[in-house]
Coordinates of C-alpha atoms in Angstrom, one line a residue:
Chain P
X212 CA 20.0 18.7 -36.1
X213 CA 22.6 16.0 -36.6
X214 CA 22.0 12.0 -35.8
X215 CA 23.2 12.0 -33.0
X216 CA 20.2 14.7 -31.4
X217 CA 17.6 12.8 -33.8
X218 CA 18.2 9.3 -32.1
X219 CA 18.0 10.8 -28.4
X220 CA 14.5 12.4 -29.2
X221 CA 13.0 9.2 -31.2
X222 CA 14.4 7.0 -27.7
X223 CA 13.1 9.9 -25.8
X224 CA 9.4 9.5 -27.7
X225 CA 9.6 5.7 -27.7
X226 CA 9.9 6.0 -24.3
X227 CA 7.0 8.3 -23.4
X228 CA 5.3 5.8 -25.6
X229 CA 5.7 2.8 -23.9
X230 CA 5.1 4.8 -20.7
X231 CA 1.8 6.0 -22.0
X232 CA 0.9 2.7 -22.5
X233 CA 2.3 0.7 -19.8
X234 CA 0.2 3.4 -17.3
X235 CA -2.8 3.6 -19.0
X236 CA -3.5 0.2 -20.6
X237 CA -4.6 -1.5 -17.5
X238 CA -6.4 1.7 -16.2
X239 CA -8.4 1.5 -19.8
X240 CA -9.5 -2.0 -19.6
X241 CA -11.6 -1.6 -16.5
X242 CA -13.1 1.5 -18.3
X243 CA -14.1 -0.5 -21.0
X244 CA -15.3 -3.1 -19.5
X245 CA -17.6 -1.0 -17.2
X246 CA -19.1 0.1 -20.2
X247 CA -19.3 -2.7 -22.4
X248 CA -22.6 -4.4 -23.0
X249 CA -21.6 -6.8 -25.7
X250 CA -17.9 -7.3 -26.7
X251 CA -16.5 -10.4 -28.9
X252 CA -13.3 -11.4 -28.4
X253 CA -11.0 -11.0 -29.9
X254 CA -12.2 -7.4 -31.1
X255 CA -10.6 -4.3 -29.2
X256 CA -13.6 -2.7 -28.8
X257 CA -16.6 -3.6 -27.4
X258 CA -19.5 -4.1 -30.0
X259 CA -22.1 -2.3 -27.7
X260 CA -21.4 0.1 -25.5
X261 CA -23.6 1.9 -22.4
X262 CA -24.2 2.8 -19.3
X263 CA -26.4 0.3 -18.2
X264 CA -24.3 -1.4 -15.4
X265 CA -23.4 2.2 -13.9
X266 CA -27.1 2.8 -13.4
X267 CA -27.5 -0.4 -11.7
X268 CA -24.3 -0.2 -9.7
X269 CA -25.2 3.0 -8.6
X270 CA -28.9 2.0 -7.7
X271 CA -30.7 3.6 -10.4
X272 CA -31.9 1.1 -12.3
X273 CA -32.5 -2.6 -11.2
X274 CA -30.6 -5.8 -11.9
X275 CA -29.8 -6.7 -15.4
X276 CA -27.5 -9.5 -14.1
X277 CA -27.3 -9.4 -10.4
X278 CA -30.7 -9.0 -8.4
X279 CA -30.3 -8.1 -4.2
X280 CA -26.9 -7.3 -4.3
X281 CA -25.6 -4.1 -2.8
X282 CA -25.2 -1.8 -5.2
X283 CA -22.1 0.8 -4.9
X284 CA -24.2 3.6 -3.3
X285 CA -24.6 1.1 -0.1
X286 CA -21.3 0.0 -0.1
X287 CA -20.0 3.9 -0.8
X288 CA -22.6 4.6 2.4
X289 CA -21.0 2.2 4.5
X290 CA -17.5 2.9 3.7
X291 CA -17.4 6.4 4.0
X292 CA -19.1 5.9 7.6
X293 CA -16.3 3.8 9.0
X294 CA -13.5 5.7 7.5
X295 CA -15.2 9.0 9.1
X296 CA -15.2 7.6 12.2
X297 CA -12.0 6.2 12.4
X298 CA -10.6 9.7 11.1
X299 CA -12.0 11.3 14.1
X300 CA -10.8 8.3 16.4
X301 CA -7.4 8.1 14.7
X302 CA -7.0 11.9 14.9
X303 CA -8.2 12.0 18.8
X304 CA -6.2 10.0 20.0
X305 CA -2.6 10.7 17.5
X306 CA -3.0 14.3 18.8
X307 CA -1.6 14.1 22.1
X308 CA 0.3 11.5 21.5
X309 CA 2.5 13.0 18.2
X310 CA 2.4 16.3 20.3
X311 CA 4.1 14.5 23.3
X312 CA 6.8 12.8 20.7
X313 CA 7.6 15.6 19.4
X314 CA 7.9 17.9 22.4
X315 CA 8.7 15.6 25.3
X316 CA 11.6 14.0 26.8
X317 CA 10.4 10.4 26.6
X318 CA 11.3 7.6 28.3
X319 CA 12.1 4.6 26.0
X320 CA 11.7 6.8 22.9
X321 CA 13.5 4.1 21.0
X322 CA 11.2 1.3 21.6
X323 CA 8.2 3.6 20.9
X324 CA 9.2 4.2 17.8
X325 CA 10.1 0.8 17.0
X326 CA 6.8 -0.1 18.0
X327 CA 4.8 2.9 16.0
X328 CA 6.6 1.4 13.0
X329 CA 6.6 -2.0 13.8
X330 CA 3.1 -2.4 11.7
X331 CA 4.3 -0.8 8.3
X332 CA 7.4 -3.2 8.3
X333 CA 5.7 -6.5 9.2
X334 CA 3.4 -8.4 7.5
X335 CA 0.1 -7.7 8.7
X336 CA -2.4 -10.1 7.0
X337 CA -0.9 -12.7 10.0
X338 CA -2.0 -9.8 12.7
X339 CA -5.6 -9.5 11.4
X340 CA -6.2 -12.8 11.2
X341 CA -5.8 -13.5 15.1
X342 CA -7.4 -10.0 15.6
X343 CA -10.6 -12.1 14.3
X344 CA -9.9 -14.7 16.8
X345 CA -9.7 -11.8 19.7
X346 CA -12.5 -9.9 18.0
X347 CA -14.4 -13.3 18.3
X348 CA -14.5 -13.6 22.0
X349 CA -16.4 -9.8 21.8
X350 CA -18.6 -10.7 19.0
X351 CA -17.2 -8.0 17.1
X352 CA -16.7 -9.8 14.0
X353 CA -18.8 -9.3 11.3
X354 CA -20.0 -5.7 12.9
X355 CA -19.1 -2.1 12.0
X356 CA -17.4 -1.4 15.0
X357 CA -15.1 -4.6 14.5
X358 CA -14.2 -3.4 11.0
X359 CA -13.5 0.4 13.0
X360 CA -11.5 -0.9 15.1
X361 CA -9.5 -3.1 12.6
X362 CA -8.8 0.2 10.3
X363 CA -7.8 1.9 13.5
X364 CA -4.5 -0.5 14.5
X365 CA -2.6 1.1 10.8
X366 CA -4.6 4.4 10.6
X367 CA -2.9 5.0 13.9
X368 CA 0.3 4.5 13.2
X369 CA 0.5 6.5 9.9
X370 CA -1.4 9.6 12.0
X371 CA 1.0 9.2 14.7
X372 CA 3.8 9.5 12.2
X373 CA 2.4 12.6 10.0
X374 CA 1.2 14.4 13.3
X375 CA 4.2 14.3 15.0
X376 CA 6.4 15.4 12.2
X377 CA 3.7 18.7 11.5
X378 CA 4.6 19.2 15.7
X379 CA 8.0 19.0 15.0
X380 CA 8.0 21.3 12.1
X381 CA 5.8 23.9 14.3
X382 CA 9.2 25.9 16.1
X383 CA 8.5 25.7 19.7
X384 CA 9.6 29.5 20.3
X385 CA 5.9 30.2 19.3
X386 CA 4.5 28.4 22.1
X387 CA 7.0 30.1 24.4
X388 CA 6.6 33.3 23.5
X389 CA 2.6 32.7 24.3
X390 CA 3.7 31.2 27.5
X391 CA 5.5 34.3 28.9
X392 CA 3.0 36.1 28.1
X393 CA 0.5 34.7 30.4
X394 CA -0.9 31.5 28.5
X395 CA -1.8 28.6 29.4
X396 CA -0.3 25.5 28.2
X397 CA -3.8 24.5 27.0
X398 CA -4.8 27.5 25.7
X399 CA -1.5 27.8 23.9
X400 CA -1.9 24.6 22.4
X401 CA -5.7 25.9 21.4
X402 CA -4.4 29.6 20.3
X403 CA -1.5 28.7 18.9
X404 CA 0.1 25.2 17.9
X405 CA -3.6 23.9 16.7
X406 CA -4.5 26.6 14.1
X407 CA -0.7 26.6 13.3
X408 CA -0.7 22.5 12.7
X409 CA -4.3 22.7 10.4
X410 CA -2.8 21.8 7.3
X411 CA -0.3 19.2 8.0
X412 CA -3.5 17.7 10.4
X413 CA -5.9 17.6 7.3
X414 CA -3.3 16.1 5.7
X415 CA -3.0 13.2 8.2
X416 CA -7.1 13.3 7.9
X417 CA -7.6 12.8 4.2
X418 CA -4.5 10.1 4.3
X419 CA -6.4 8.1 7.1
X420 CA -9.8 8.5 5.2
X421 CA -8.3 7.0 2.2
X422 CA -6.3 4.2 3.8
X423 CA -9.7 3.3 5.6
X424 CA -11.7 3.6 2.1
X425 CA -8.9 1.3 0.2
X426 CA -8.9 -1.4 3.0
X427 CA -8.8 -5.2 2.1
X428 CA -7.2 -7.7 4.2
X429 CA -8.7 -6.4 7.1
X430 CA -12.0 -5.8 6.4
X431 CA -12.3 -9.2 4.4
X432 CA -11.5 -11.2 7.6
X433 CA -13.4 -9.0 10.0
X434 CA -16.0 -7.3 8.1
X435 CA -17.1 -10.5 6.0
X436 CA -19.7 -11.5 4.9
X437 CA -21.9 -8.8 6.8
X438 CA -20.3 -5.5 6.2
X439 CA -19.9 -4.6 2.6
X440 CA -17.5 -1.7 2.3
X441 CA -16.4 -1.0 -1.9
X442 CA -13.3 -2.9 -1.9
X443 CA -15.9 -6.2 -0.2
X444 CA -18.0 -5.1 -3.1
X445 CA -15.1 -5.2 -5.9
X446 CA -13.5 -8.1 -4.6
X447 CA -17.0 -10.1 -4.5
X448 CA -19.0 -9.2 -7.5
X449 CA -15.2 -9.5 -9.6
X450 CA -15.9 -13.2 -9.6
X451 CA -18.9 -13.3 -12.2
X452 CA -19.7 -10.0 -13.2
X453 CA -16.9 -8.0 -14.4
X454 CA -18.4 -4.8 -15.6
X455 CA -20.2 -4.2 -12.0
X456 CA -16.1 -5.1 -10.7
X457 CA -15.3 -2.2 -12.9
X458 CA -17.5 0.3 -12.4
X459 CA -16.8 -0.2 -8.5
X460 CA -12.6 -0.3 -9.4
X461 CA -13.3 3.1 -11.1
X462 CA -15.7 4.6 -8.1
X463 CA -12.7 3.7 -5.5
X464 CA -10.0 5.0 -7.6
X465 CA -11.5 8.6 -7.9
X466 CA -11.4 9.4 -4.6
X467 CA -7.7 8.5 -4.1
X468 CA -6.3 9.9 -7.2
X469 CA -8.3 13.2 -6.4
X470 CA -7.3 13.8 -2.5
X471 CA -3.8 12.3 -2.8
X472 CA -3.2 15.4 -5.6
X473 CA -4.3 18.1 -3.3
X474 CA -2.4 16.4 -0.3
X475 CA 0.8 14.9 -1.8
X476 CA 2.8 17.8 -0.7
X477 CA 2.3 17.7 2.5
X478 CA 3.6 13.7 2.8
X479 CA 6.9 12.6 3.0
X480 CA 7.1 9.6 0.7
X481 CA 8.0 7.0 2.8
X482 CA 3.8 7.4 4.2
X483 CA 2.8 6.2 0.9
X484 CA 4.2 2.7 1.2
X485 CA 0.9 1.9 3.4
X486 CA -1.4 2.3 1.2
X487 CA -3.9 -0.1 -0.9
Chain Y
X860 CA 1.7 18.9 35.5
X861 CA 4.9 17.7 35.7
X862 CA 7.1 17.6 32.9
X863 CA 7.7 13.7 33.3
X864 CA 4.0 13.1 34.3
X865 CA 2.7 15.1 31.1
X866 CA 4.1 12.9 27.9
X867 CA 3.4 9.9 29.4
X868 CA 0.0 10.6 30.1
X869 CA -0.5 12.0 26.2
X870 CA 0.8 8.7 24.9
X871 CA -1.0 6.3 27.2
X872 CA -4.1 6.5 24.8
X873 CA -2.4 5.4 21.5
X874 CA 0.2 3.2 23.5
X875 CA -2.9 1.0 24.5
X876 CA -4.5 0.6 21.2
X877 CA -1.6 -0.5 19.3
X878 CA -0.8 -3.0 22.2
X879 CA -4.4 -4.5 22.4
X880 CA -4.8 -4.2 18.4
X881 CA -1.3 -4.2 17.4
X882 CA 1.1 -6.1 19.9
X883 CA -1.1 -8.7 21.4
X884 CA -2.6 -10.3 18.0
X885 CA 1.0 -10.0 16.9
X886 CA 2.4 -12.1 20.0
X887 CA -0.6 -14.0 20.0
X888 CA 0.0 -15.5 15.9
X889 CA 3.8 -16.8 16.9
X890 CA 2.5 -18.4 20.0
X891 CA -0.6 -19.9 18.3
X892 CA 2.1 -21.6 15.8
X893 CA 3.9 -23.3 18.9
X894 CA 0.7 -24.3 20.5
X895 CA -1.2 -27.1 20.4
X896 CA -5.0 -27.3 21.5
X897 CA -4.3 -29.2 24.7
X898 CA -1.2 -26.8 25.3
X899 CA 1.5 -28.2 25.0
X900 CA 4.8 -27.0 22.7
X901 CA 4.7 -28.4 19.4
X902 CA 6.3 -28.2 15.7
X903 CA 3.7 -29.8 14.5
X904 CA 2.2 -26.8 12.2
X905 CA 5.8 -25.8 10.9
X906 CA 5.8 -29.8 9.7
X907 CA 2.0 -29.0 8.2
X908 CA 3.0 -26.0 6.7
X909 CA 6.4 -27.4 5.1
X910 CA 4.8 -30.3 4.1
X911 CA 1.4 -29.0 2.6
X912 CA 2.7 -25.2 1.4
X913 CA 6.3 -25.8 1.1
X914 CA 6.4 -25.1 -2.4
X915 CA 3.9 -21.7 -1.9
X916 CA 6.6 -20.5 0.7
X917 CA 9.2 -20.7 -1.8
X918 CA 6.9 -19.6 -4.5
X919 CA 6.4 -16.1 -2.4
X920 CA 10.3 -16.1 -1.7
X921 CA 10.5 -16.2 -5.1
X922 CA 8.5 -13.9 -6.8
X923 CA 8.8 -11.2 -3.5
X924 CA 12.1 -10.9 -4.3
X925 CA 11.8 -11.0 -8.3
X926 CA 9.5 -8.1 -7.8
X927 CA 11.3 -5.9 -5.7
X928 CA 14.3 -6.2 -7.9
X929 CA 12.7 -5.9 -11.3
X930 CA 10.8 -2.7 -10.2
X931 CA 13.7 -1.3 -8.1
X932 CA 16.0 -1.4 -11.5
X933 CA 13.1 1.0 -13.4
X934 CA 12.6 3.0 -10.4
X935 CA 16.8 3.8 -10.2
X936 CA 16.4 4.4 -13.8
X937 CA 13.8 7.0 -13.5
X938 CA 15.0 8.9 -10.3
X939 CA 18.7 9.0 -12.3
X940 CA 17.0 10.8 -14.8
X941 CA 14.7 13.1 -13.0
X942 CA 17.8 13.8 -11.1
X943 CA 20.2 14.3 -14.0
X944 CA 18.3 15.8 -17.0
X945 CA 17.4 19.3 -17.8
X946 CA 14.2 21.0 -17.5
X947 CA 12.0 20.1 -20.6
X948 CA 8.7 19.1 -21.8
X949 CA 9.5 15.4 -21.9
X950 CA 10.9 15.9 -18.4
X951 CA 7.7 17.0 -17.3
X952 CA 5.5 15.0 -19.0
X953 CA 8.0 11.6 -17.3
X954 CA 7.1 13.4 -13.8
X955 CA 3.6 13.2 -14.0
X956 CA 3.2 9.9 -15.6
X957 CA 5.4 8.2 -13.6
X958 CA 3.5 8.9 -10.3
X959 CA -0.3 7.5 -11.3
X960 CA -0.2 4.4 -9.8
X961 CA 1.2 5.9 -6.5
X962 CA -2.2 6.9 -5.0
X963 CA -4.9 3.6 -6.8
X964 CA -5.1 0.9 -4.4
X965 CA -4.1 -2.5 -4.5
X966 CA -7.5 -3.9 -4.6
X967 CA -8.1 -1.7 -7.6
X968 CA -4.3 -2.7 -9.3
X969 CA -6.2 -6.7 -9.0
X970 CA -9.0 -5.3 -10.8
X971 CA -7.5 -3.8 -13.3
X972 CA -4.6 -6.7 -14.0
X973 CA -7.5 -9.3 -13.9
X974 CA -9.2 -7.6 -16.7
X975 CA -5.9 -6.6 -18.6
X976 CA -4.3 -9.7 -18.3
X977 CA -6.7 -12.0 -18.6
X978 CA -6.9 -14.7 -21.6
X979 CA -9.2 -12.9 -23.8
X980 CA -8.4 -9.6 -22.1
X981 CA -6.7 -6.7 -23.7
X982 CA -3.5 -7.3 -23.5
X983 CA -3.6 -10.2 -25.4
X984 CA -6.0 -8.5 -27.9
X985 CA -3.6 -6.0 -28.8
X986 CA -0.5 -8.3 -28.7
X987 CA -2.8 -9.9 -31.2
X988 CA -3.3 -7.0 -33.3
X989 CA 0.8 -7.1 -33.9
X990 CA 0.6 -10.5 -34.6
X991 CA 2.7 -11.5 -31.7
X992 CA 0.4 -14.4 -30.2
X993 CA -1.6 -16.9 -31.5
X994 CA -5.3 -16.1 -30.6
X995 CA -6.3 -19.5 -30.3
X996 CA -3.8 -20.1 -27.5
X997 CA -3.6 -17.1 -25.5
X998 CA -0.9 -16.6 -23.1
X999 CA -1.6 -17.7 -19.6
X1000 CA -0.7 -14.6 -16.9
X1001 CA -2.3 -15.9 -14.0
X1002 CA 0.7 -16.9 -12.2
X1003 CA 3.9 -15.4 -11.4
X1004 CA 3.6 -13.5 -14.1
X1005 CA 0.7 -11.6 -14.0
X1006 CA 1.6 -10.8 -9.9
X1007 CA 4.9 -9.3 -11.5
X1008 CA 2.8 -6.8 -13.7
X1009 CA 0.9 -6.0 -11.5
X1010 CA 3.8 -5.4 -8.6
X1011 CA 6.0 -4.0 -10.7
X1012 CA 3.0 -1.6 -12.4
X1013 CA 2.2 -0.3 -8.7
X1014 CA 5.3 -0.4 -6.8
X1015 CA 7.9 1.4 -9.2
X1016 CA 6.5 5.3 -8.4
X1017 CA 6.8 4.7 -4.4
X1018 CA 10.5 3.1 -5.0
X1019 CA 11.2 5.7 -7.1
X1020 CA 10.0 8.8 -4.7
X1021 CA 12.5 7.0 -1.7
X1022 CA 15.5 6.5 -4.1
X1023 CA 15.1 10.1 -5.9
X1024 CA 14.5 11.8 -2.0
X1025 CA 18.0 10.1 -1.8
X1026 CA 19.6 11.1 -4.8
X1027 CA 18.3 14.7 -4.6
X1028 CA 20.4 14.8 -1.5
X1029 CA 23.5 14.7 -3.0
X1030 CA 25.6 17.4 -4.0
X1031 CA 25.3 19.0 -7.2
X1032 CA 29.1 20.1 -7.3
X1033 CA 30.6 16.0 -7.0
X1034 CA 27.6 15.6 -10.5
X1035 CA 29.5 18.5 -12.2
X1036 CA 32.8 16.9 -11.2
X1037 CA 32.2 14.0 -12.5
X1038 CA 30.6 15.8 -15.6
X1039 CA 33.6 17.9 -16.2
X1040 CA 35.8 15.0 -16.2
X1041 CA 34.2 13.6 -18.5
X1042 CA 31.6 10.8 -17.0
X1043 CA 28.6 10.0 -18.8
X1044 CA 25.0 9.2 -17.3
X1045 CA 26.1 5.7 -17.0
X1046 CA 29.1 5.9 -14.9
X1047 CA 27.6 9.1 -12.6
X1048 CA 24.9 6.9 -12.0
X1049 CA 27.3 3.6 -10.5
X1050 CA 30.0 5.8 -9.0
X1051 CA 27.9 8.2 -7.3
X1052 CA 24.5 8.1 -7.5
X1053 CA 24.2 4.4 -6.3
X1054 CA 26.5 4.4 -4.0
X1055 CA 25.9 7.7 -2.3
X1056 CA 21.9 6.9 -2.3
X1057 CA 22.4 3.2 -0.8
X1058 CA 20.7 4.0 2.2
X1059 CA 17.4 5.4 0.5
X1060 CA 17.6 2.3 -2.4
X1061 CA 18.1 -0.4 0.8
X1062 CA 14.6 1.3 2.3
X1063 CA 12.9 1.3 -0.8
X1064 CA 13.8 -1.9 -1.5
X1065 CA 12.7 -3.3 2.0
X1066 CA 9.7 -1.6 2.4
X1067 CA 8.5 -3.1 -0.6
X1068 CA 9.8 -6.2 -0.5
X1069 CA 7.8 -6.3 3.2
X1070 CA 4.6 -5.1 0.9
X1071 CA 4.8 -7.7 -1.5
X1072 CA 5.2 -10.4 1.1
X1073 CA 2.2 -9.4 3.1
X1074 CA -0.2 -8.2 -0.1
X1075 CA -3.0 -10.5 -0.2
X1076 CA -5.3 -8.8 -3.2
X1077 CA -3.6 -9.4 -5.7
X1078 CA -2.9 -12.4 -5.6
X1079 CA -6.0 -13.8 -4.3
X1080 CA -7.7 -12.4 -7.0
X1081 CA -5.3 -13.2 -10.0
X1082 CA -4.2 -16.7 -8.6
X1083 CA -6.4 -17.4 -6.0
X1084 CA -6.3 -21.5 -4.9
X1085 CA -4.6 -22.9 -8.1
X1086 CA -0.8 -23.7 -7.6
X1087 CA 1.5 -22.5 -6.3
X1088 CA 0.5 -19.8 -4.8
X1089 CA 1.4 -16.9 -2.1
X1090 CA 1.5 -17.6 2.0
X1091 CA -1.4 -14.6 2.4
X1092 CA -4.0 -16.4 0.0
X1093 CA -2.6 -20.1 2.0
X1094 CA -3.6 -18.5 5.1
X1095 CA -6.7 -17.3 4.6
X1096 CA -7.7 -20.4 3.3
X1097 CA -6.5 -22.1 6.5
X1098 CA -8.5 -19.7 8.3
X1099 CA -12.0 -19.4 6.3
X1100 CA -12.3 -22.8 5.0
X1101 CA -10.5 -24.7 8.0
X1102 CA -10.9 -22.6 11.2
X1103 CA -6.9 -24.2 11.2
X1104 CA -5.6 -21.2 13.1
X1105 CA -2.1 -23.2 13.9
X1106 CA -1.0 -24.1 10.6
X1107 CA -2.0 -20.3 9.7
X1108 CA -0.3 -18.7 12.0
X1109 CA 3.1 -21.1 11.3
X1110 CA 2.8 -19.5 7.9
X1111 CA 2.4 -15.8 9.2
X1112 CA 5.4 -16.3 11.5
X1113 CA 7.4 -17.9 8.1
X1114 CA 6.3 -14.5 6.3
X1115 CA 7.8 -12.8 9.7
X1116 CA 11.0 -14.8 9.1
X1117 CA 10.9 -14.1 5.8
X1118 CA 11.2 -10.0 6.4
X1119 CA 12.7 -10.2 9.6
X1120 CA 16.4 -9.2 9.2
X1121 CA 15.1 -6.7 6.9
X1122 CA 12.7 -4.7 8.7
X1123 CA 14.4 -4.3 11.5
X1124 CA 17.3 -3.2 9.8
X1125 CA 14.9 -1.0 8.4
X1126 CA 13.2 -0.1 12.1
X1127 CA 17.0 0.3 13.4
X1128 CA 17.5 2.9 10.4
X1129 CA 14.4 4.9 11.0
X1130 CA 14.3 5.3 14.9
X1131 CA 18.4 6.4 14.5
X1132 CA 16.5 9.1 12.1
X1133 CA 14.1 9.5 14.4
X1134 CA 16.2 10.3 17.1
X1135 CA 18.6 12.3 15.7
X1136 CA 16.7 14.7 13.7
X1137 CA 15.5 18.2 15.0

């Protein structure tokens, strides 16, 4: 090997280096601190180590610092319930919708669009805030239903968008040919289009159910202070009791990491922008 | 059914829930910053807003921009070389690592910045290790600093993704032009890849720039009230500790302003691709 290939594989190892470290540094502090029991700064290390705030996040054992606060099994409880039901909401009502965009002659196609992507390029914090004020006037704030519905405005849109490009990758001769043979629309769209769209529709699924298990903003001004979904739970107990935070960080971070492997293929990029 | 009928019909469902959950709160935050209580027009909030958060608005100018340019730069660095090297282990192992923080959300990012980059966190405890701080006066990265970690650490892989979609859409034979000619990674990268992918970088770019601008966790948990701070972490303190919907709702529609021209030549770009495709 002359210099020249030496210095290109030490840059090309200093690099992988500083990329190690520059992804996994942050990730390894909240694993630390969700174990630590005793750590002295300014050690690296903590100087006891256990398990003892996972039990008690996860309900197993009771309070060592925190006593009646929800622990992450609650929380977990209540935030896979809303994000189940606004999958099936979400996915009930993209379905005819993305079928008829990508189908149809549509009148004002333009501004439909515009509208469907209207949320993903705005700020939306503004949006959520005066959904409160509506929400309000129905006494929905602070109720399950409320947070639903306040998952559903985004959810929608990024359903919509995934939906409608499966449709448009499904060839329409398919639907034809079952046409002319004596089909139905609807039991073409049943037979044939559904079974054929599965995959790109699960897709659209597990994105919704993650985007609805990672929400923030609006959950904090709708859901607050009554329902505690895991990022509620993070965000509140990260004030004064960091290795409960942690625990929780790590608990919502499996999920995503795992699903968004399996599914990643099946997304264009530009999806990904709306999450967290 | 009629062909005509039909569509319409389908859409009507999801056309009504993005205008009642969507469109109207939308509407109703501009018009809330115009408003007063006994309905009349007023600039009164805008003055409020100036006057108490001026220095937060240009704070989040600031920094939103900081942080779409700082991760963009990475993010063109490692599409170029995705795009441009050979296959090999280091390739690979790039790939992989490069994508983590795609799918962890933001409220976990806060998490894990507020731990890493607190004052006795671990960042300083291994900067100490090299001797590189004093430990009696840790570095402070509660501030614009620590937001710009923690953008920077989460939005490179989704910037990247866009601008190597765009790069991968360019034809090998112009690279192996430019190769035989002699051009090395540097100049393929500003005469062709840049330039050919400006579309792609200009959406990346917007898109996260529109993110930053509107991402409240992170900066409500790293900074939270101490100054200066973002718009989002203003406005929900308008909200929860004030009930002051007007002068929170001039701040939304100054975070509108604030994306505006881009997103809708974003919107404009997208619904032409929209359109045209198929």
């Amino acid at each position: 090997m002359n210099v020249k290939a030496i210095a290109l594989k030490s840059i090309q190892l200093i690099v992988i280096v500083i990329l190690f470290f520059w992804i996994f540094a942050p990730f390894s502090s909240v694993v630390i601190w969700s174990i630590a029991l005793k750590w002295y700064w300014p050690h690296i290390f903590p100087q006891e180590i256990g398990l003892d705030y996972w039990l008690e996040a996860l309900g197993i054992k009771k309070g060592l610092a925190i006593t009646g606060a929800v622990s992450i099994i609650d929380a977990l409880i209540t935030s896979v319930m809303i994000a189940l039901a606004v999958v099936a909401i979400a996915t009930a009502i993209s379905l005819p919708a993305s079928y008829a965009l990508a189908r149809y002659h549509i009148p004002f196609k333009p501004i439909l669009f515009f509208l469907f992507l209207m949320p993903q390029a705005f700020p939306q914090q503004p949006v959520f805030v005066n959904l409160m004020r509506v929400f309000y006037a129905f006494d929905l704030v602070g109720t399950i239903p409320g947070v639903i519905l306040a998952h559903l405005m985004p959810s929608l849109v990024f359903s919509v968008w995934i939906n409608t490009a499966t449709f448009k990758s499904i060839p329409p001769e398919m639907e034809e040919a079952a046409r002319v043979t004596g089909a139905s629309p609807l039991t073409t769209f049943f037979r044939i289009t559904l079974p054929l769209a599965t995959p790109g529709l699960l897709a659209s699924s597990v994105f919704v159910f993650l985007y609805s298990l990672d929400e923030f903003t609006g959950t904090f001004f709708i859901g607050l202070p009554f329902v505690i979904t895991l990022p509620m739970l993070l965000y509140s107990s990260s004030g004064y009791n960091m290795q409960f935070a942690s625990a929780t960080a790590i608990v919502l971070l499996i999920p995503s990491v795992l699903f968004m492997l399996i599914i990643e293929r099946f997304l264009k990029p530009e999806y990904l922008g709306g999450m967290g | 059914m009629n062909e005509k009928i039909t569509p319409i019909f389908l859409i009507l469902p999801a056309l009504l829930f993005l205008l009642t959950l969507y469109l109207y709160p939308f509407i109703l935050s501009i018009i809330t910053s115009f408003v007063d209580d006994s309905g009349s027009v007023t600039f009164y909030y805008y003055n409020e807003a100036f006057t108490a958060y001026g220095q937060d608005i240009f704070f989040t100018l600031w920094l939103c921009i900081l942080a779409t340019f700082v991760p963009a730069v990475i993010a063109i660095g490692i599409a170029a070389y995705l795009r441009l090297s050979t296959v090999s282990i280091v390739r690979k192992i790039i790939s992989i690592l490069y994508r983590f923080p795609l799918f962890i959300p933001m409220v976990v990012v806060a998490q894990m910045m507020r731990t890493f980059l607190a004052p006795h966190g671990l960042l300083n405890v291994y900067l100490a290790q090299f001797g590189l701080i004093d430990l009696e006066q840790p570095p402070w990265f509660f501030d614009w600093k620590g937001m710009l970690i923690g953008f920077t650490w989460k939005q490179v892989p989704f910037m990247a993704l866009i601008i190597l979609g765009g790069f991968s859409m360019i034809d090998e034979s112009m690279i192996e032009a430019a190769r035989s000619v002699g051009a090395g990674y540097g100049r393929i990268l500003t005469s062709i890849l840049i330039p050919m992918a400006r579309t792609s970088i200009a959406i990346a770019m917007i898109l996260i720039f529109a993110s930053n601008v509107s991402t409240f966790t992170l900066p409500y948990m790293l900074i939270g009230g101490s100054t200066p701070t973002t718009i989002t972490v203003d406005i929900a303190h308008r909200v929860v500790y004030f009930g002051d919907w007007g002068t929170a709702n001039a701040l939304g529609t100054v975070s509108y302003l604030m994306v505006g021209g881009f997103s809708i030549y974003y919107l404009r770009e997208m619904v032409r691709r929209g359109l045209y495709e198929r």
